[in-house]
């Protein structure tokens, strides 16, 4: 294997999940990842693009996905055969606390000279504790834009002039003492940090590990792509670690960082040249403004995108924005997370809009050409009681029957999931649990590492309960609501009787000794989350995609 400048590794949430039976539960049911959270952060793609374009050699190795896909895959064997100046492991979501630390330990054990950096939001928040407790980790990269920091670190390690004390956003050790350089890189213009699939995929086919690049295990059967137009948030939902509060307090970001239309369109266009897959625009498009949305729609139409797009809203958007998006010529899916039918609880969570505002928005969407509107609800909210949480299906029925009417009911989809497994570190609830009625089991990094390691059942892995609901109540309410929601979907024709029966059977066995298959969802049908295609079809639909697929196949067979 050729020497890389940087090898980015994505660990599973629990490193040894293949060696013990676990009740994973519905913790990842409403995202494409499996319950071991095998999807790597979007940042891997922008870090790799940034460095490749500057002449560095970068690998991406999704260890979590390969552990799921290939029974005989061995992380240790892979590491033994790897050779990189620097190993970068993501610790963005705290659910990777165990996998990130253990992966790093294995790398150092097998290669004592390896230099290992952790990065991501959770690593930033816990940088001091990590550096003090885990001596096999050499660096923590802080902040939300690690691309230039990785470059400086590579230059430092390879003796190309950078002094470690001059690298911003970095925690390291000097003579055994932890040093933390100032956090001063939070860019407002993100154009330097776009993803270019042309550059990435051409680099991948020339690498010795093209399969390690897979974004998540289910990408083979249900691929979907994502585009980030901005970083930061204007709101502060109380359990969210990507909130305005958290960005300001821990990530040095006081304002949104944005990409230009040109950068966003380059991401979409280069992705679509290789794969006909749906594109999810992460973050509320309202933050980018009407002009941006108008130009984006025009350019997407000019590009003749034909794979479907998703837009999410943090609050009901203006009718003007909806009208703009309604001009798209591909299938458009919309998402919003009212979280609950209870206006008081929703406001306590940080989303102060009324059911009337929500219902007006829902009515508008069904009067336009959108393919579907997805509503997301959550269990484990501030001041949410068990009794109140079980009123949710009744409210959904009201939306279907009274707000949109039976004729339009199939244009609305709905999902319920627990706030799991963790209240985000750095969020308001994490810092002031009692103010919001939460009991946190631990606030340390090591405490979360242990929660993941020691709990085989998702219900007890939660880092919280509330004054109103125990961990068992949260699980019971989730399952009870999920069953009712599935019955509603079946009765309104969103899913078939057979699929509904299977999901209800899975939910009923959640309290038995059976654990869920890793590539499966417990309370939803994956085909219900986003339009189903498969990777081979998606790639073969594009000329550049089929060419690259043939190169990868040839390189595998000639190796
Ligand atoms: S959950 Fe709330 S605070 Fe977090 S990103 Fe979404 S809107 Fe912003």
Coordinates of C-alpha atoms and ligand atoms in Angstrom, one line a residue:
X1 CA 0.0 0.0 0.0
X2 CA 1.4 3.4 -0.9
X3 CA 2.2 5.9 1.8
X4 CA -0.6 8.4 2.3
X5 CA -0.4 11.9 3.8
X6 CA -3.7 11.3 5.6
X7 CA -5.8 8.3 6.2
X8 CA -9.3 9.2 7.4
X9 CA -10.9 6.4 9.4
X10 CA -14.6 6.1 10.4
X11 CA -15.1 3.8 13.4
X12 CA -18.4 2.2 14.5
X13 CA -20.0 3.5 17.6
X14 CA -19.0 0.4 19.5
X15 CA -15.8 -1.1 18.2
X16 CA -16.6 -4.7 19.1
X17 CA -20.3 -4.8 18.0
X18 CA -19.7 -8.0 15.9
X19 CA -18.5 -9.9 18.9
X20 CA -21.5 -9.5 21.2
X21 CA -25.3 -9.6 20.7
X22 CA -26.8 -6.2 21.3
X23 CA -30.4 -4.8 21.2
X24 CA -29.7 -1.8 19.0
X25 CA -33.2 -0.5 19.0
X26 CA -34.5 2.3 16.8
X27 CA -31.6 4.7 17.5
X28 CA -30.7 5.1 13.8
X29 CA -34.1 4.4 12.3
X30 CA -34.7 7.8 10.7
X31 CA -31.2 8.2 9.2
X32 CA -29.5 6.2 6.5
X33 CA -26.9 4.8 9.0
X34 CA -27.2 1.4 10.7
X35 CA -27.4 1.4 14.5
X36 CA -23.5 1.4 14.8
X37 CA -23.6 4.7 12.9
X38 CA -21.6 3.6 10.0
X39 CA -22.1 6.8 7.9
X40 CA -19.0 9.0 8.0
X41 CA -19.3 12.8 8.4
X42 CA -19.7 14.9 5.3
X43 CA -16.4 16.6 6.4
X44 CA -14.4 13.6 5.2
X45 CA -15.4 14.5 1.7
X46 CA -14.5 18.2 2.0
X47 CA -11.2 17.4 3.8
X48 CA -10.2 14.9 1.1
X49 CA -11.2 17.3 -1.7
X50 CA -9.2 20.2 -0.1
X51 CA -6.1 18.2 0.4
X52 CA -6.2 16.2 -2.9
X53 CA -6.5 19.5 -4.8
X54 CA -3.4 20.7 -3.1
X55 CA -1.4 17.7 -4.1
X56 CA -1.7 15.5 -0.9
X57 CA -2.5 11.9 -0.9
X58 CA -5.6 11.0 1.1
X59 CA -7.5 7.8 1.9
X60 CA -10.9 7.3 3.3
X61 CA -11.6 4.0 5.1
X62 CA -15.1 3.4 6.4
X63 CA -14.2 0.7 8.9
X64 CA -17.7 0.6 10.4
X65 CA -19.4 -0.1 7.0
X66 CA -16.8 -2.7 6.1
X67 CA -17.4 -4.5 9.4
X68 CA -21.1 -4.7 8.5
X69 CA -20.6 -5.7 4.9
X70 CA -17.8 -8.2 5.2
X71 CA -17.8 -10.8 8.0
X72 CA -14.1 -11.6 7.4
X73 CA -13.0 -8.0 7.4
X74 CA -10.4 -7.3 10.2
X75 CA -9.6 -3.7 11.2
X76 CA -6.3 -4.8 12.7
X77 CA -5.2 -6.5 9.5
X78 CA -6.2 -3.4 7.5
X79 CA -4.2 -1.2 9.8
X80 CA -1.2 -3.5 9.6
X81 CA -1.2 -3.1 5.8
X82 CA -1.8 0.7 5.9
X83 CA 0.9 3.4 5.8
X84 CA 0.1 7.0 6.5
X85 CA 1.9 10.0 7.8
X86 CA -1.2 10.9 9.8
X87 CA -4.4 9.0 10.8
X88 CA -7.5 11.1 11.2
X89 CA -10.5 9.6 13.1
X90 CA -13.8 11.3 13.3
X91 CA -15.4 12.0 16.7
X92 CA -18.1 14.3 15.5
X93 CA -21.1 12.5 17.1
X94 CA -20.5 11.4 20.7
X95 CA -22.0 8.1 19.8
X96 CA -18.6 7.2 18.4
X97 CA -16.9 7.7 21.7
X98 CA -16.0 4.1 22.1
X99 CA -15.1 3.3 18.5
X100 CA -12.9 6.4 18.0
X101 CA -10.8 5.7 21.2
X102 CA -10.5 2.0 20.5
X103 CA -9.6 2.4 16.8
X104 CA -6.9 4.9 17.8
X105 CA -5.6 2.5 20.5
X106 CA -5.4 -0.4 18.0
X107 CA -3.6 1.8 15.4
X108 CA -1.0 2.9 18.0
X109 CA -0.6 -0.7 19.3
X110 CA 0.1 -2.0 15.8
X111 CA 2.1 1.0 14.7
X112 CA 3.7 2.8 17.7
X113 CA 5.1 5.5 15.4
X114 CA 1.7 6.4 13.9
X115 CA 0.5 10.0 14.5
X116 CA -3.2 10.1 15.3
X117 CA -5.6 13.0 15.3
X118 CA -9.3 13.1 16.4
X119 CA -11.6 15.8 15.1
X120 CA -15.3 16.8 15.0
X121 CA -17.7 18.6 17.4
X122 CA -17.5 16.0 20.2
X123 CA -13.7 15.9 20.0
X124 CA -13.7 19.7 20.2
X125 CA -15.9 19.8 23.3
X126 CA -14.0 17.1 25.1
X127 CA -10.5 17.9 23.8
X128 CA -8.8 18.3 27.1
X129 CA -10.3 15.2 28.7
X130 CA -9.3 13.2 25.7
X131 CA -5.8 14.4 25.6
X132 CA -5.4 13.9 29.3
X133 CA -6.8 10.4 29.5
X134 CA -5.8 8.7 26.2
X135 CA -2.1 9.0 25.6
X136 CA -2.2 7.2 22.3
X137 CA -4.1 10.1 20.7
X138 CA -1.5 12.8 19.6
X139 CA -3.8 15.6 18.5
X140 CA -7.3 16.9 18.6
X141 CA -8.4 19.3 15.9
X142 CA -10.9 21.8 17.1
X143 CA -13.6 23.7 15.4
X144 CA -15.9 23.1 12.4
X145 CA -13.5 23.6 9.6
X146 CA -10.5 21.2 9.9
X147 CA -9.3 21.2 6.3
X148 CA -6.5 23.9 6.6
X149 CA -5.6 22.5 10.1
X150 CA -5.0 19.0 8.6
X151 CA -2.8 20.6 5.9
X152 CA -0.7 22.5 8.5
X153 CA -0.4 19.4 10.6
X154 CA 0.8 17.2 7.7
X155 CA 3.3 19.9 6.9
X156 CA 4.5 19.9 10.5
X157 CA 4.8 16.1 10.8
X158 CA 6.7 15.9 7.5
X159 CA 9.1 18.6 8.6
X160 CA 7.9 21.1 6.0
X161 CA 8.1 24.2 8.1
X162 CA 5.0 24.5 10.2
X163 CA 5.7 25.0 13.9
X164 CA 3.1 23.2 16.1
X165 CA 2.6 26.2 18.4
X166 CA 1.6 28.2 15.3
X167 CA -1.2 25.8 14.2
X168 CA -4.5 27.2 15.3
X169 CA -7.4 25.1 16.5
X170 CA -5.1 22.3 17.8
X171 CA -4.7 20.4 21.0
X172 CA -1.4 18.5 21.4
X173 CA 1.2 17.5 24.0
X174 CA 4.5 19.2 24.7
X175 CA 6.8 17.4 27.2
X176 CA 3.8 15.5 28.5
X177 CA 1.7 18.6 29.1
X178 CA -1.5 19.3 27.1
X179 CA -1.3 22.5 25.1
X180 CA -4.3 24.0 23.3
X181 CA -3.7 26.6 20.6
X182 CA -6.3 29.4 20.1
X183 CA -9.5 28.5 18.3
X184 CA -9.6 31.1 15.6
X185 CA -10.6 29.5 12.3
X186 CA -14.4 29.7 11.7
X187 CA -14.7 30.8 8.1
X188 CA -17.7 32.8 7.0
X189 CA -16.9 32.0 3.3
X190 CA -16.9 28.3 2.8
X191 CA -16.1 28.2 -0.9
X192 CA -12.6 26.8 -0.3
X193 CA -14.2 23.8 1.4
X194 CA -16.6 22.4 -1.3
X195 CA -16.7 18.8 -2.3
X196 CA -15.6 17.9 -5.8
X197 CA -16.6 14.4 -6.7
X198 CA -14.5 14.5 -9.9
X199 CA -11.3 15.1 -7.9
X200 CA -12.4 12.6 -5.2
X201 CA -13.5 9.7 -7.4
X202 CA -10.5 10.0 -9.7
X203 CA -8.3 9.8 -6.6
X204 CA -10.3 6.9 -5.3
X205 CA -9.9 4.7 -8.4
X206 CA -6.1 5.2 -8.2
X207 CA -6.1 4.2 -4.6
X208 CA -5.6 0.7 -3.2
X209 CA -8.8 0.8 -1.1
X210 CA -11.6 2.0 -3.3
X211 CA -14.2 0.1 -1.3
X212 CA -13.2 1.8 1.9
X213 CA -14.6 5.0 0.4
X214 CA -18.3 3.8 0.8
X215 CA -20.2 6.4 2.8
X216 CA -22.3 3.8 4.7
X217 CA -23.2 0.2 4.3
X218 CA -26.7 0.7 3.0
X219 CA -25.3 2.9 0.3
X220 CA -25.1 -0.2 -1.9
X221 CA -28.9 -0.8 -1.7
X222 CA -30.2 2.7 -0.9
X223 CA -27.7 5.4 -1.9
X224 CA -28.4 9.1 -1.2
X225 CA -26.1 12.1 -1.4
X226 CA -25.9 15.2 0.7
X227 CA -24.9 18.8 0.1
X228 CA -24.1 21.3 2.9
X229 CA -24.7 25.0 1.8
X230 CA -23.9 26.5 5.2
X231 CA -22.5 25.8 8.6
X232 CA -24.0 27.1 11.9
X233 CA -27.6 27.6 13.0
X234 CA -29.7 30.6 13.9
X235 CA -31.7 28.6 16.5
X236 CA -30.9 26.9 19.7
X237 CA -33.0 23.8 20.2
X238 CA -32.1 22.8 23.7
X239 CA -30.7 19.3 23.1
X240 CA -28.8 20.1 19.9
X241 CA -25.0 20.2 19.6
X242 CA -25.2 22.0 16.3
X243 CA -27.2 24.9 17.8
X244 CA -26.4 28.6 17.7
X245 CA -25.5 28.3 21.4
X246 CA -23.0 25.5 20.8
X247 CA -21.4 27.0 17.7
X248 CA -20.8 30.2 19.6
X249 CA -19.6 28.7 22.8
X250 CA -17.4 25.9 21.6
X251 CA -16.7 26.3 17.9
X252 CA -15.9 29.9 17.6
X253 CA -18.7 30.5 15.1
X254 CA -20.8 33.6 15.7
X255 CA -22.3 33.8 12.3
X256 CA -23.3 31.3 9.5
X257 CA -20.5 30.2 7.2
X258 CA -21.9 30.0 3.6
X259 CA -21.0 28.6 0.2
X260 CA -21.7 30.4 -3.0
X261 CA -24.2 29.0 -5.5
X262 CA -21.2 28.1 -7.8
X263 CA -19.7 25.9 -5.1
X264 CA -23.0 24.3 -4.2
X265 CA -23.8 23.6 -7.8
X266 CA -20.3 22.1 -8.5
X267 CA -21.0 19.6 -5.7
X268 CA -24.4 18.7 -7.1
X269 CA -23.2 18.5 -10.7
X270 CA -20.0 16.5 -10.0
X271 CA -22.0 14.1 -7.8
X272 CA -24.7 13.7 -10.5
X273 CA -22.2 13.1 -13.2
X274 CA -21.3 9.8 -11.5
X275 CA -24.5 8.7 -9.8
X276 CA -28.2 9.2 -10.3
X277 CA -29.0 9.5 -6.6
X278 CA -31.3 11.7 -4.6
X279 CA -29.7 14.8 -3.2
X280 CA -30.4 16.0 0.4
X281 CA -29.8 19.7 1.0
X282 CA -28.8 19.7 4.6
X283 CA -30.0 22.7 6.7
X284 CA -32.9 25.1 6.3
X285 CA -32.7 26.8 2.8
X286 CA -34.4 29.8 4.3
X287 CA -31.1 30.7 5.9
X288 CA -29.6 31.1 2.4
X289 CA -32.2 33.7 1.4
X290 CA -34.7 33.9 -1.5
X291 CA -32.2 35.0 -4.1
X292 CA -30.0 32.0 -3.4
X293 CA -33.0 29.7 -3.5
X294 CA -34.3 31.2 -6.8
X295 CA -30.9 30.9 -8.5
X296 CA -30.4 27.3 -7.1
X297 CA -33.7 26.2 -8.5
X298 CA -32.9 27.8 -11.9
X299 CA -29.5 26.1 -12.0
X300 CA -30.8 22.7 -10.9
X301 CA -33.4 22.9 -13.6
X302 CA -30.8 23.9 -16.2
X303 CA -28.7 20.9 -15.0
X304 CA -31.7 18.7 -15.8
X305 CA -31.3 17.0 -12.4
X306 CA -33.6 13.9 -12.5
X307 CA -32.9 12.0 -9.3
X308 CA -35.1 13.9 -6.8
X309 CA -34.0 16.4 -4.1
X310 CA -34.8 16.8 -0.4
X311 CA -35.1 20.1 1.5
X312 CA -35.5 20.4 5.3
X313 CA -37.0 23.2 7.2
X314 CA -36.3 24.1 10.9
X315 CA -39.5 26.1 11.1
X316 CA -42.4 26.4 8.7
X317 CA -40.9 28.4 5.7
X318 CA -42.5 31.3 4.0
X319 CA -45.0 30.7 1.2
X320 CA -42.6 32.6 -1.2
X321 CA -39.8 30.1 -0.6
X322 CA -42.3 27.2 -1.1
X323 CA -43.4 28.7 -4.4
X324 CA -39.7 29.0 -5.5
X325 CA -39.0 25.4 -4.7
X326 CA -42.2 24.3 -6.4
X327 CA -40.7 25.3 -9.7
X328 CA -38.2 22.5 -9.6
X329 CA -38.7 20.0 -12.4
X330 CA -37.5 16.9 -10.5
X331 CA -39.2 15.2 -7.6
X332 CA -39.0 17.4 -4.5
X333 CA -39.3 16.0 -0.9
X334 CA -39.7 18.3 2.0
X335 CA -39.0 17.6 5.7
X336 CA -39.8 19.3 8.9
X337 CA -39.5 18.2 12.5
X338 CA -42.4 19.6 14.7
X339 CA -41.2 17.0 17.2
X340 CA -44.5 16.9 19.0
X341 CA -48.2 17.8 18.7
X342 CA -47.9 19.8 22.0
X343 CA -47.2 23.4 21.3
X344 CA -45.8 24.1 24.8
X345 CA -43.4 21.2 24.7
X346 CA -42.3 22.2 21.1
X347 CA -41.6 25.7 22.4
X348 CA -39.6 24.4 25.4
X349 CA -37.5 22.4 22.9
X350 CA -36.7 25.6 21.0
X351 CA -39.2 25.6 18.1
X352 CA -41.8 28.2 19.1
X353 CA -44.3 27.8 16.3
X354 CA -48.0 26.9 16.7
X355 CA -49.9 24.0 15.3
X356 CA -51.8 26.5 13.2
X357 CA -48.6 27.6 11.6
X358 CA -47.6 24.0 11.0
X359 CA -50.9 23.1 9.5
X360 CA -51.0 26.1 7.2
X361 CA -47.6 25.0 6.0
X362 CA -48.7 21.4 5.5
X363 CA -51.8 22.7 3.6
X364 CA -49.6 24.8 1.3
X365 CA -47.3 21.9 0.4
X366 CA -50.1 19.6 -0.6
X367 CA -51.6 22.3 -2.8
X368 CA -48.3 22.5 -4.8
X369 CA -46.4 19.9 -6.8
X370 CA -44.2 18.5 -4.0
X371 CA -43.8 14.7 -4.0
X372 CA -44.1 14.4 -0.3
X373 CA -43.7 16.1 3.0
X374 CA -42.1 14.2 5.9
X375 CA -43.0 15.1 9.5
X376 CA -40.6 14.0 12.2
X377 CA -41.6 13.6 15.9
X378 CA -39.5 12.8 18.9
X379 CA -39.8 11.2 22.3
X380 CA -37.7 12.4 25.2
X381 CA -38.5 16.2 24.9
X382 CA -38.5 18.7 27.7
X383 CA -41.6 18.5 29.8
X384 CA -43.0 15.8 27.6
X385 CA -45.0 13.3 29.7
X386 CA -45.7 9.7 28.8
X387 CA -49.5 10.3 28.6
X388 CA -49.1 13.3 26.5
X389 CA -46.6 11.6 24.1
X390 CA -49.1 8.9 23.4
X391 CA -51.6 11.5 21.9
X392 CA -49.3 11.9 18.9
X393 CA -51.0 9.3 16.6
X394 CA -54.3 11.1 17.2
X395 CA -52.7 14.4 16.0
X396 CA -51.2 12.8 12.9
X397 CA -54.7 11.3 12.1
X398 CA -56.1 14.9 12.5
X399 CA -53.5 16.2 10.0
X400 CA -54.4 13.4 7.5
X401 CA -58.1 13.6 7.8
X402 CA -58.8 17.2 8.6
X403 CA -55.8 19.3 7.4
X404 CA -55.0 17.6 4.1
X405 CA -58.0 15.3 3.6
X406 CA -57.9 11.6 2.5
X407 CA -57.2 12.6 -1.2
X408 CA -53.8 14.1 -0.2
X409 CA -53.0 11.9 2.8
X410 CA -50.4 9.9 0.8
X411 CA -48.4 13.2 0.2
X412 CA -47.7 13.2 4.0
X413 CA -45.3 10.8 5.7
X414 CA -44.5 10.7 9.4
X415 CA -41.9 9.2 11.6
X416 CA -41.4 9.0 15.4
X417 CA -38.0 8.2 17.0
X418 CA -36.5 8.6 20.5
X419 CA -34.0 11.3 21.3
X420 CA -31.2 8.7 21.4
X421 CA -28.8 7.7 22.4
X422 CA -27.4 11.0 23.8
X423 CA -28.5 14.5 24.5
X424 CA -25.7 16.3 22.5
X425 CA -22.6 17.5 24.4
X426 CA -22.3 21.3 24.3
X427 CA -26.1 21.7 24.1
X428 CA -28.1 23.8 26.5
X429 CA -29.6 20.7 28.2
X430 CA -26.2 19.1 28.5
X431 CA -24.9 22.2 30.3
X432 CA -28.0 23.0 32.3
X433 CA -30.0 19.8 32.6
X434 CA -32.0 20.8 35.7
X435 CA -33.2 24.0 34.0
X436 CA -35.0 21.8 31.4
X437 CA -36.1 18.9 33.6
X438 CA -33.4 16.4 32.5
X439 CA -31.3 14.1 34.6
X440 CA -28.0 13.4 32.9
X441 CA -26.3 10.1 33.8
X442 CA -22.9 11.5 33.0
X443 CA -21.3 14.6 31.6
X444 CA -17.8 13.3 31.0
X445 CA -16.3 11.8 27.9
X446 CA -15.2 8.7 29.7
X447 CA -18.7 8.3 31.1
X448 CA -20.1 8.2 27.6
X449 CA -17.4 5.8 26.5
X450 CA -18.6 3.5 29.4
X451 CA -22.3 3.9 28.6
X452 CA -21.7 2.6 25.1
X453 CA -19.3 -0.2 26.2
X454 CA -21.4 -1.5 29.1
X455 CA -24.9 -1.3 27.8
X456 CA -26.0 -3.9 25.3
X457 CA -29.6 -2.6 25.3
X458 CA -30.2 0.9 23.7
X459 CA -32.7 1.7 26.4
X460 CA -30.0 1.8 29.1
X461 CA -27.4 3.5 26.8
X462 CA -29.3 6.7 26.9
X463 CA -27.3 9.4 28.7
X464 CA -30.5 10.9 30.2
X465 CA -34.0 10.5 31.6
X466 CA -36.3 13.4 32.3
X467 CA -38.3 14.5 35.4
X468 CA -41.3 13.3 33.4
X469 CA -40.1 10.1 31.8
X470 CA -37.7 7.3 32.8
X471 CA -35.6 5.5 30.2
X472 CA -38.1 2.7 30.2
X473 CA -41.0 5.2 29.6
X474 CA -39.0 6.8 26.7
X475 CA -38.6 3.3 25.1
X476 CA -42.2 2.3 25.8
X477 CA -43.6 5.5 24.3
X478 CA -41.4 5.2 21.3
X479 CA -42.5 1.7 20.5
X480 CA -46.2 2.4 21.3
X481 CA -46.2 5.4 19.0
X482 CA -44.2 3.6 16.3
X483 CA -46.8 0.8 16.1
X484 CA -49.6 3.3 15.9
X485 CA -47.8 5.3 13.2
X486 CA -47.2 2.1 11.2
X487 CA -50.9 1.2 11.4
X488 CA -51.8 4.7 10.2
X489 CA -49.4 4.4 7.3
X490 CA -50.9 1.1 6.3
X491 CA -54.5 2.4 6.6
X492 CA -53.6 5.5 4.5
X493 CA -51.8 3.3 1.9
X494 CA -48.3 4.6 2.5
X495 CA -46.9 1.1 3.1
X496 CA -48.3 -2.3 2.3
X497 CA -50.0 -4.6 4.8
X498 CA -47.1 -7.1 4.6
X499 CA -44.4 -4.4 5.4
X500 CA -46.6 -3.1 8.2
X501 CA -47.0 -6.6 9.7
X502 CA -43.3 -7.2 9.6
X503 CA -42.4 -3.9 11.3
X504 CA -45.0 -4.5 14.1
X505 CA -43.6 -8.0 14.6
X506 CA -40.1 -6.5 14.9
X507 CA -41.4 -3.9 17.4
X508 CA -43.2 -6.7 19.4
X509 CA -40.0 -8.7 19.6
X510 CA -38.0 -5.6 20.9
X511 CA -38.7 -6.9 24.4
X512 CA -37.7 -10.4 23.6
X513 CA -34.2 -11.9 23.4
X514 CA -33.9 -11.2 19.6
X515 CA -31.6 -8.4 18.5
X516 CA -32.2 -6.6 15.2
X517 CA -30.2 -7.3 12.1
X518 CA -27.7 -4.6 11.6
X519 CA -28.7 -3.6 8.1
X520 CA -32.3 -3.3 9.1
X521 CA -34.4 -0.7 10.8
X522 CA -36.5 -1.6 13.8
X523 CA -39.5 0.7 13.6
X524 CA -39.5 1.9 9.9
X525 CA -39.3 0.5 6.4
X526 CA -36.1 1.9 4.9
X527 CA -37.9 2.2 1.6
X528 CA -40.2 4.6 3.3
X529 CA -37.4 7.0 4.2
X530 CA -36.3 8.1 0.8
X531 CA -36.8 6.9 -2.8
X532 CA -35.3 3.4 -3.3
X533 CA -32.7 2.7 -6.0
X534 CA -29.6 0.7 -5.9
X535 CA -26.0 1.7 -6.4
X536 CA -25.3 -0.3 -9.5
X537 CA -28.4 1.1 -11.2
X538 CA -27.5 4.7 -10.0
X539 CA -23.9 4.4 -11.3
X540 CA -24.8 2.7 -14.6
X541 CA -27.3 5.5 -15.3
X542 CA -24.3 7.9 -15.7
X543 CA -21.5 7.6 -18.3
X544 CA -18.7 8.7 -15.9
X545 CA -20.2 6.5 -13.2
X546 CA -20.1 3.3 -15.3
X547 CA -16.5 4.1 -16.5
X548 CA -15.3 4.5 -12.9
X549 CA -17.2 1.3 -11.8
X550 CA -15.4 -0.7 -14.5
X551 CA -12.0 0.8 -13.4
X552 CA -12.7 -0.2 -9.8
X553 CA -13.8 -3.7 -10.8
X554 CA -10.6 -4.1 -13.0
X555 CA -8.4 -2.9 -10.2
X556 CA -10.0 -5.4 -7.8
X557 CA -9.5 -8.3 -10.2
X558 CA -6.0 -7.4 -11.3
X559 CA -4.8 -6.9 -7.6
Ligands
LIG1 S1 -32.0 21.0 15.8 FE1 -32.5 23.2 16.1 S2 -30.6 24.2 16.8 FE2 -30.1 22.2 15.9 S3 -29.5 22.6 13.8 FE3 -31.7 22.1 13.9 S4 -32.8 24.0 14.1 FE4 -30.6 24.4 14.6

